[in-house]
Structures are given as structure tokens and as C-alpha cells.
mmCIF file of C-alpha atoms in Angstrom:
data_model
loop_
_atom_site.group_PDB
_atom_site.id
_atom_site.type_symbol
_atom_site.label_atom_id
_atom_site.label_comp_id
_atom_site.label_asym_id
_atom_site.label_seq_id
_atom_site.Cartn_x
_atom_site.Cartn_y
_atom_site.Cartn_z
ATOM 1 C CA MET V 1 73.534 38.709 -50.489
ATOM 2 C CA HIS V 2 70.521 36.434 -50.109
ATOM 3 C CA GLN V 3 70.873 36.608 -46.337
ATOM 4 C CA ARG V 4 70.861 40.404 -46.448
ATOM 5 C CA LEU V 5 67.781 40.483 -48.678
ATOM 6 C CA GLY V 6 66.096 38.109 -46.274
ATOM 7 C CA SER V 7 66.929 40.418 -43.371
ATOM 8 C CA PHE V 8 65.460 43.409 -45.192
ATOM 9 C CA GLY V 9 62.353 41.440 -46.075
ATOM 10 C CA PHE V 10 61.934 40.427 -42.459
ATOM 11 C CA CYS V 11 62.369 43.985 -41.180
ATOM 12 C CA TYR V 12 59.684 45.232 -43.578
ATOM 13 C CA ALA V 13 57.404 42.432 -42.409
ATOM 14 C CA VAL V 14 58.011 43.461 -38.794
ATOM 15 C CA GLY V 15 57.293 47.085 -39.693
ATOM 16 C CA PHE V 16 54.028 46.216 -41.423
ATOM 17 C CA ALA V 17 53.028 43.971 -38.510
ATOM 18 C CA LEU V 18 53.671 46.770 -36.020
ATOM 19 C CA ASP V 19 51.751 49.150 -38.287
ATOM 20 C CA ALA V 20 48.737 46.830 -38.244
ATOM 21 C CA GLU V 21 49.119 46.323 -34.499
ATOM 22 C CA CYS V 22 48.934 50.080 -34.007
ATOM 23 C CA LEU V 23 45.512 50.091 -35.668
ATOM 24 C CA PHE V 24 44.363 47.367 -33.273
ATOM 25 C CA SER V 25 45.811 49.310 -30.345
ATOM 26 C CA HIS V 26 44.049 52.452 -31.588
ATOM 27 C CA ASP V 27 40.661 50.754 -31.632
ATOM 28 C CA SER V 28 41.235 49.007 -28.306
ATOM 29 C CA GLY V 29 41.847 52.397 -26.728
ATOM 30 C CA HIS V 30 38.414 53.552 -27.873
ATOM 31 C CA HIS V 31 36.310 50.467 -27.222
ATOM 32 C CA VAL V 32 35.605 47.956 -24.479
ATOM 33 C CA PHE V 33 35.729 44.975 -26.823
ATOM 34 C CA MET V 34 36.657 42.218 -24.371
ATOM 35 C CA MET V 35 34.349 40.463 -21.913
ATOM 36 C CA ASN V 36 35.243 42.857 -19.081
ATOM 37 C CA ARG V 37 37.414 45.894 -18.368
ATOM 38 C CA GLY V 38 40.214 43.805 -16.888
ATOM 39 C CA PHE V 39 40.700 41.789 -20.072
ATOM 40 C CA ASN V 40 40.296 44.974 -22.090
ATOM 41 C CA LYS V 41 43.089 46.674 -20.129
ATOM 42 C CA PHE V 42 45.299 43.631 -20.702
ATOM 43 C CA ALA V 43 44.635 43.775 -24.467
ATOM 44 C CA GLN V 44 45.460 47.494 -24.529
ATOM 45 C CA LEU V 45 48.740 47.036 -22.655
ATOM 46 C CA LEU V 46 49.688 44.041 -24.804
ATOM 47 C CA SER V 47 48.897 45.663 -28.163
ATOM 48 C CA GLY V 48 50.192 49.102 -27.202
ATOM 49 C CA ASN V 49 53.025 48.914 -24.705
ATOM 50 C CA CYS V 50 54.341 45.381 -25.261
ATOM 51 C CA LEU V 51 54.129 45.181 -29.058
ATOM 52 C CA THR V 52 54.230 48.728 -30.464
ATOM 53 C CA ARG V 53 56.382 50.317 -27.691
ATOM 54 C CA ILE V 54 53.899 53.194 -27.337
ATOM 55 C CA SER V 55 52.204 53.557 -23.956
ATOM 56 C CA ILE V 56 48.428 53.169 -24.094
ATOM 57 C CA ALA V 57 48.283 55.751 -21.269
ATOM 58 C CA TRP V 58 50.120 58.278 -23.436
ATOM 59 C CA TRP V 59 47.935 57.410 -26.416
ATOM 60 C CA LYS V 60 44.681 57.954 -24.485
ATOM 61 C CA TRP V 61 46.004 61.209 -23.033
ATOM 62 C CA THR V 62 46.851 62.755 -26.403
ATOM 63 C CA HIS V 63 44.391 61.038 -28.728
ATOM 64 C CA ASN V 64 41.303 61.809 -26.669
ATOM 65 C CA ALA V 65 42.395 65.449 -26.549
ATOM 66 C CA HIS V 66 42.736 65.315 -30.338
ATOM 67 C CA HIS V 67 39.157 64.070 -30.712
ATOM 68 C CA ILE V 68 37.778 66.603 -28.230
ATOM 69 C CA ALA V 69 39.355 69.572 -30.043
ATOM 70 C CA CYS V 70 40.078 68.222 -33.523
ATOM 71 C CA ASN V 71 42.399 70.583 -35.436
ATOM 72 C CA SER V 72 42.408 73.313 -32.801
ATOM 73 C CA LEU V 73 45.846 74.882 -33.113
ATOM 74 C CA ASP V 74 46.157 75.575 -29.386
ATOM 75 C CA HIS V 75 44.234 72.568 -27.974
ATOM 76 C CA ASP V 76 44.949 69.644 -30.338
ATOM 77 C CA PRO V 77 48.392 68.157 -29.532
ATOM 78 C CA ASP V 78 48.463 66.319 -32.861
ATOM 79 C CA LEU V 79 48.925 69.636 -34.683
ATOM 80 C CA GLN V 80 51.568 71.055 -32.346
ATOM 81 C CA HIS V 81 54.900 70.107 -33.901
ATOM 82 C CA MET V 82 56.897 73.286 -33.433
ATOM 83 C CA PRO V 83 59.715 73.935 -34.144
ATOM 84 C CA VAL V 84 59.884 71.225 -36.847
ATOM 85 C CA PHE V 85 56.559 71.715 -38.660
ATOM 86 C CA ALA V 86 53.890 74.421 -38.817
ATOM 87 C CA VAL V 87 50.519 73.484 -40.305
ATOM 88 C CA SER V 88 49.241 77.067 -40.271
ATOM 89 C CA ALA V 89 50.711 80.548 -40.614
ATOM 90 C CA ARG V 90 49.096 81.353 -37.259
ATOM 91 C CA PHE V 91 52.002 79.535 -35.627
ATOM 92 C CA PHE V 92 54.234 82.357 -36.883
ATOM 93 C CA ASN V 93 52.726 84.393 -34.047
ATOM 94 C CA THR V 94 53.666 82.372 -30.975
ATOM 95 C CA ILE V 95 50.674 80.311 -29.782
ATOM 96 C CA THR V 96 50.301 78.950 -26.255
ATOM 97 C CA SER V 97 49.498 75.247 -26.141
ATOM 98 C CA HIS V 98 46.710 74.630 -23.637
ATOM 99 C CA PHE V 99 47.489 70.916 -23.824
ATOM 100 C CA TYR V 100 51.184 71.150 -22.937
ATOM 101 C CA GLY V 101 50.837 74.350 -20.921
ATOM 102 C CA ARG V 102 53.663 76.191 -22.665
ATOM 103 C CA PRO V 103 54.157 78.594 -25.578
ATOM 104 C CA LEU V 104 54.977 77.148 -28.997
ATOM 105 C CA LYS V 105 57.652 79.686 -29.822
ATOM 106 C CA PHE V 106 58.329 80.795 -33.363
ATOM 107 C CA ASP V 107 61.985 81.604 -32.803
ATOM 108 C CA SER V 108 65.010 81.571 -35.096
ATOM 109 C CA LEU V 109 65.301 77.763 -34.913
ATOM 110 C CA ALA V 110 61.633 77.299 -35.814
ATOM 111 C CA ARG V 111 61.943 79.814 -38.656
ATOM 112 C CA PHE V 112 64.902 77.889 -40.086
ATOM 113 C CA LEU V 113 63.377 74.396 -39.778
ATOM 114 C CA ILE V 114 59.924 75.371 -41.020
ATOM 115 C CA SER V 115 61.377 77.107 -44.073
ATOM 116 C CA TYR V 116 62.592 73.666 -45.191
ATOM 117 C CA GLN V 117 59.653 71.556 -44.017
ATOM 118 C CA HIS V 118 58.643 70.803 -47.610
ATOM 119 C CA TRP V 119 62.006 69.000 -47.931
ATOM 120 C CA THR V 120 62.258 67.474 -44.469
ATOM 121 C CA PHE V 121 58.685 66.163 -44.172
ATOM 122 C CA TYR V 122 59.237 62.630 -45.499
ATOM 123 C CA PRO V 123 62.637 62.078 -43.835
ATOM 124 C CA VAL V 124 61.135 63.164 -40.511
ATOM 125 C CA MET V 125 58.164 60.840 -41.037
ATOM 126 C CA CYS V 126 60.595 57.928 -41.406
ATOM 127 C CA VAL V 127 61.852 58.443 -37.853
ATOM 128 C CA ALA V 128 58.716 59.984 -36.336
ATOM 129 C CA ARG V 129 58.184 56.895 -34.174
ATOM 130 C CA VAL V 130 61.197 57.941 -32.105
ATOM 131 C CA ASN V 131 59.292 61.027 -30.956
ATOM 132 C CA LEU V 132 56.408 58.842 -29.767
ATOM 133 C CA TYR V 133 58.815 56.741 -27.713
ATOM 134 C CA ILE V 134 60.293 59.872 -26.154
ATOM 135 C CA GLN V 135 56.817 61.224 -25.364
ATOM 136 C CA THR V 136 55.914 57.884 -23.785
ATOM 137 C CA PHE V 137 58.916 58.005 -21.444
ATOM 138 C CA LEU V 138 58.335 61.676 -20.598
ATOM 139 C CA LEU V 139 54.766 60.925 -19.524
ATOM 140 C CA LEU V 140 55.411 57.675 -17.661
ATOM 141 C CA PHE V 141 58.309 59.127 -15.677
ATOM 142 C CA SER V 142 56.796 62.571 -15.134
ATOM 143 C CA PRO V 143 56.729 63.443 -11.410
ATOM 144 C CA THR V 144 53.867 65.916 -11.855
ATOM 145 C CA ARG V 145 51.344 64.142 -14.103
ATOM 146 C CA ARG V 146 48.861 61.581 -12.842
ATOM 147 C CA VAL V 147 49.123 58.478 -15.040
ATOM 148 C CA PRO V 148 46.516 55.698 -14.669
ATOM 149 C CA ASP V 149 48.176 52.295 -14.229
ATOM 150 C CA ARG V 150 51.636 53.862 -14.392
ATOM 151 C CA ALA V 151 53.402 50.725 -13.116
ATOM 152 C CA LEU V 152 51.652 48.440 -15.620
ATOM 153 C CA ASN V 153 52.461 50.831 -18.459
ATOM 154 C CA ILE V 154 56.132 50.919 -17.476
ATOM 155 C CA LEU V 155 56.171 47.126 -17.218
ATOM 156 C CA GLY V 156 54.663 46.827 -20.713
ATOM 157 C CA ILE V 157 57.298 49.165 -22.156
ATOM 158 C CA LEU V 158 60.030 47.107 -20.478
ATOM 159 C CA VAL V 159 58.587 43.994 -22.132
ATOM 160 C CA PHE V 160 58.978 45.597 -25.549
ATOM 161 C CA TRP V 161 62.494 46.855 -24.865
ATOM 162 C CA THR V 162 63.395 43.311 -23.880
ATOM 163 C CA TRP V 163 62.138 41.317 -26.857
ATOM 164 C CA PHE V 164 62.881 43.872 -29.593
ATOM 165 C CA PRO V 165 66.624 44.287 -28.826
ATOM 166 C CA LEU V 166 66.893 40.505 -28.515
ATOM 167 C CA LEU V 167 65.311 40.169 -31.958
ATOM 168 C CA VAL V 168 67.686 42.742 -33.452
ATOM 169 C CA SER V 169 70.683 41.044 -31.823
ATOM 170 C CA CYS V 170 69.996 37.935 -33.922
ATOM 171 C CA LEU V 171 71.319 39.778 -36.985
ATOM 172 C CA PRO V 172 74.996 39.083 -37.721
ATOM 173 C CA ASN V 173 76.497 42.590 -37.647
ATOM 174 C CA TRP V 174 75.817 46.182 -36.596
ATOM 175 C CA PRO V 175 75.193 47.637 -40.094
ATOM 176 C CA GLU V 176 72.394 45.125 -40.658
ATOM 177 C CA ARG V 177 70.996 45.786 -37.189
ATOM 178 C CA PHE V 178 70.984 49.519 -37.832
ATOM 179 C CA MET V 179 69.282 49.103 -41.209
ATOM 180 C CA PHE V 180 66.758 46.689 -39.683
ATOM 181 C CA VAL V 181 65.678 49.230 -37.067
ATOM 182 C CA LEU V 182 65.667 52.141 -39.522
ATOM 183 C CA ALA V 183 63.670 50.213 -42.143
ATOM 184 C CA SER V 184 61.089 49.053 -39.600
ATOM 185 C CA PHE V 185 60.677 52.688 -38.501
ATOM 186 C CA ALA V 186 60.367 53.835 -42.116
ATOM 187 C CA VAL V 187 57.593 51.321 -42.827
ATOM 188 C CA CYS V 188 55.682 52.681 -39.830
ATOM 189 C CA SER V 189 55.850 56.130 -41.462
ATOM 190 C CA ILE V 190 52.843 55.064 -43.550
ATOM 191 C CA GLN V 191 50.577 55.733 -40.577
ATOM 192 C CA HIS V 192 52.189 59.081 -39.806
ATOM 193 C CA ILE V 193 51.848 60.251 -43.396
ATOM 194 C CA GLN V 194 48.235 59.062 -43.455
ATOM 195 C CA PHE V 195 47.416 61.084 -40.355
ATOM 196 C CA CYS V 196 49.065 64.180 -41.813
ATOM 197 C CA LEU V 197 47.052 63.788 -45.018
ATOM 198 C CA ASN V 198 43.850 63.379 -43.001
ATOM 199 C CA HIS V 199 44.324 66.461 -40.817
ATOM 200 C CA PHE V 200 47.096 68.854 -41.871
ATOM 201 C CA ALA V 201 45.269 70.049 -44.997
ATOM 202 C CA ALA V 202 41.870 70.322 -43.282
ATOM 203 C CA ASN V 203 40.324 73.351 -41.584
ATOM 204 C CA VAL V 204 42.078 74.662 -38.469
ATOM 205 C CA TYR V 205 41.002 77.140 -35.808
ATOM 206 C CA VAL V 206 42.190 78.688 -32.561
ATOM 207 C CA GLY V 207 40.365 78.050 -29.297
ATOM 208 C CA ALA V 208 38.354 75.262 -27.742
ATOM 209 C CA PRO V 209 35.185 73.824 -29.336
ATOM 210 C CA SER V 210 32.126 75.638 -28.065
ATOM 211 C CA GLY V 211 28.409 74.980 -27.978
ATOM 212 C CA ASN V 212 27.169 72.134 -30.138
ATOM 213 C CA ASP V 213 29.761 72.475 -32.901
ATOM 214 C CA TRP V 214 31.775 69.354 -32.011
ATOM 215 C CA PHE V 215 30.420 67.416 -34.991
ATOM 216 C CA GLU V 216 31.238 70.267 -37.387
ATOM 217 C CA LYS V 217 34.742 70.647 -35.960
ATOM 218 C CA GLN V 218 35.351 66.879 -36.238
ATOM 219 C CA THR V 219 34.205 66.663 -39.857
ATOM 220 C CA GLY V 220 35.788 69.974 -40.864
ATOM 221 C CA GLY V 221 39.134 68.952 -39.376
ATOM 222 C CA THR V 222 39.319 65.518 -41.031
ATOM 223 C CA LEU V 223 39.740 64.582 -44.690
ATOM 224 C CA ASP V 224 39.003 61.197 -46.226
ATOM 225 C CA ILE V 225 41.462 59.901 -48.829
ATOM 226 C CA SER V 226 40.419 58.338 -52.124
ATOM 227 C CA CYS V 227 42.883 55.686 -53.225
ATOM 228 C CA SER V 228 43.067 52.162 -54.535
ATOM 229 C CA SER V 229 40.995 49.557 -52.715
ATOM 230 C CA TRP V 230 44.121 47.373 -52.769
ATOM 231 C CA ASP V 231 45.791 49.710 -50.321
ATOM 232 C CA GLY V 232 44.560 47.912 -47.230
ATOM 233 C CA LEU V 233 47.019 49.559 -44.829
ATOM 234 C CA VAL V 234 45.509 53.015 -45.269
ATOM 235 C CA LEU V 235 42.240 53.843 -43.573
ATOM 236 C CA LEU V 236 40.268 55.391 -46.403
ATOM 237 C CA VAL V 237 37.304 56.794 -44.476
ATOM 238 C CA VAL V 238 38.931 58.306 -41.410
ATOM 239 C CA CYS V 239 36.206 60.888 -40.857
ATOM 240 C CA SER V 240 33.291 58.453 -40.612
ATOM 241 C CA SER V 241 35.474 55.985 -38.720
ATOM 242 C CA SER V 242 36.396 58.592 -36.108
ATOM 243 C CA LEU V 243 32.800 59.676 -35.659
ATOM 244 C CA SER V 244 31.489 56.125 -35.355
ATOM 245 C CA THR V 245 34.272 55.276 -32.891
ATOM 246 C CA ILE V 246 33.557 58.217 -30.600
ATOM 247 C CA CYS V 247 29.779 57.830 -30.836
ATOM 248 C CA SER V 248 29.937 54.120 -30.013
ATOM 249 C CA GLN V 249 32.272 54.895 -27.113
ATOM 250 C CA GLY V 250 29.734 57.403 -25.828
ATOM 251 C CA CYS V 251 26.947 54.856 -26.131
ATOM 252 C CA GLN V 252 28.995 52.337 -24.137
ATOM 253 C CA GLY V 253 29.533 54.930 -21.438
ATOM 254 C CA ALA V 254 25.816 55.726 -21.378
ATOM 255 C CA ASN V 255 24.961 52.074 -20.943
#
């Protein structure tokens, strides 16, 4: 019994550590914070691919698109979760994703799943990391997409899928191994839920940002969350953080 409790405690600790590492990986993808670009690339691959099993190449591809067209239903990939979720009734009329280059069909399967999304939201969040792993593999092994540092990204993913299974294999039996993996995924759902709170309830629109309205689209598509100051794992001021991150990145590029 004590051994099992210790295993669960360890898996939650691993989950929280990976959650925190994702925040570091997020910021490293925006900033050049090391002494040169070579060390910065190493830090990105280490924190992203090797430790969180999410390719930094995939993250830059999707996350930069999210910042460019924040909460655009047809341009922001972070709002395109058909057929599982629909964040706007506009998805009920099939929308073409300009990011993925395909229609987001509202078919019978989407109608069924979305009608229960108020029940399935939290269970899906507990295993949402699996989708990120799948998206990582689809990008890295895509024969048509150009991926910067593809070989290094694949190597980093292989590093993770070497040490993590070895860690799990240290547990005495398969039920505990299964619960270890599931619990570590569930802890990481904190970040997914946070993102949904920050963006799903904010203003949405169809089309690409135009003119000088990028700032308005960024602030209108992002909500800050008021909660206890003890909750250190949740980024309370996402809107100002996103703006400062992008602006500082632009200043670095200008220099």
C-alpha cells in the first residue's frame, strides 16, 4: 500500500515537473535567452523534445500561427478541434482551415461528439497530451512539409521515448505502470484547461487579421484569470504575458 502511494506521488511529481518544463519550453521558443543561437537551439530541443516529448519545431509552427491570428476560427490552429470540440456555432457550417489546408467538416460524427462536449471536456483534457504527441510525429515524418532541424527534432523525441519508458519500467507491474502514465498525463491537463479558459470564452472571428488590428485581436482573443496567488502553476496574466513576449521577440529581431 505504501509503495503504491509512493508511486502515485512520484507520478504526480513527474507530471508537475513536465508541466513546469513546458512553460520553460514555451518561453524558450519565443526568446533568444542563451549566449548565442546555437545554445538557444540546444535549450529548446532539450526542454521541448527531450523532456516534454513535444517537438519544438511543431510548437513553433502552431504557436506562432496562434499568435499571428489569435482566435481566428479558420486561421488559428489552437481553436480547430473538430470533430471533438466546437468553440463557436460557426463551426456548424463547415469552415476551411487555412492552417491545415482542409475543411473542418461538421458531419454526423462531429454533431454527436460536440453534443456531449460539456461532459467529455475534462476527460479529454486528461489525455490531450496524446494528441500533441501524434501531431509531433505527423509533422516530423511528413514528406511534404519543410521542418527546420528535422533530424535534431527526431533525435530529441527518440531521447524522450528512451528515458521515459525506462522510468516506467521500474514500476513492479503493468497496472501501476498504466496508472503512472495516465496520472502524469492528467496532471498535465492543468495547462490544457488553462489555455481553454484563456481563449475559448474570448472573442472569435473568421478571417485573417487585417490592417493594424493585431493588438486588438490579441487582447480580444485572450482572457486573464483571477485566482489565488498560491496557484503558481497557472499563468494569471496570459494576455499581458503574450503581448510582452511577442513584442520583446520583435525587438530582438529588430536588433
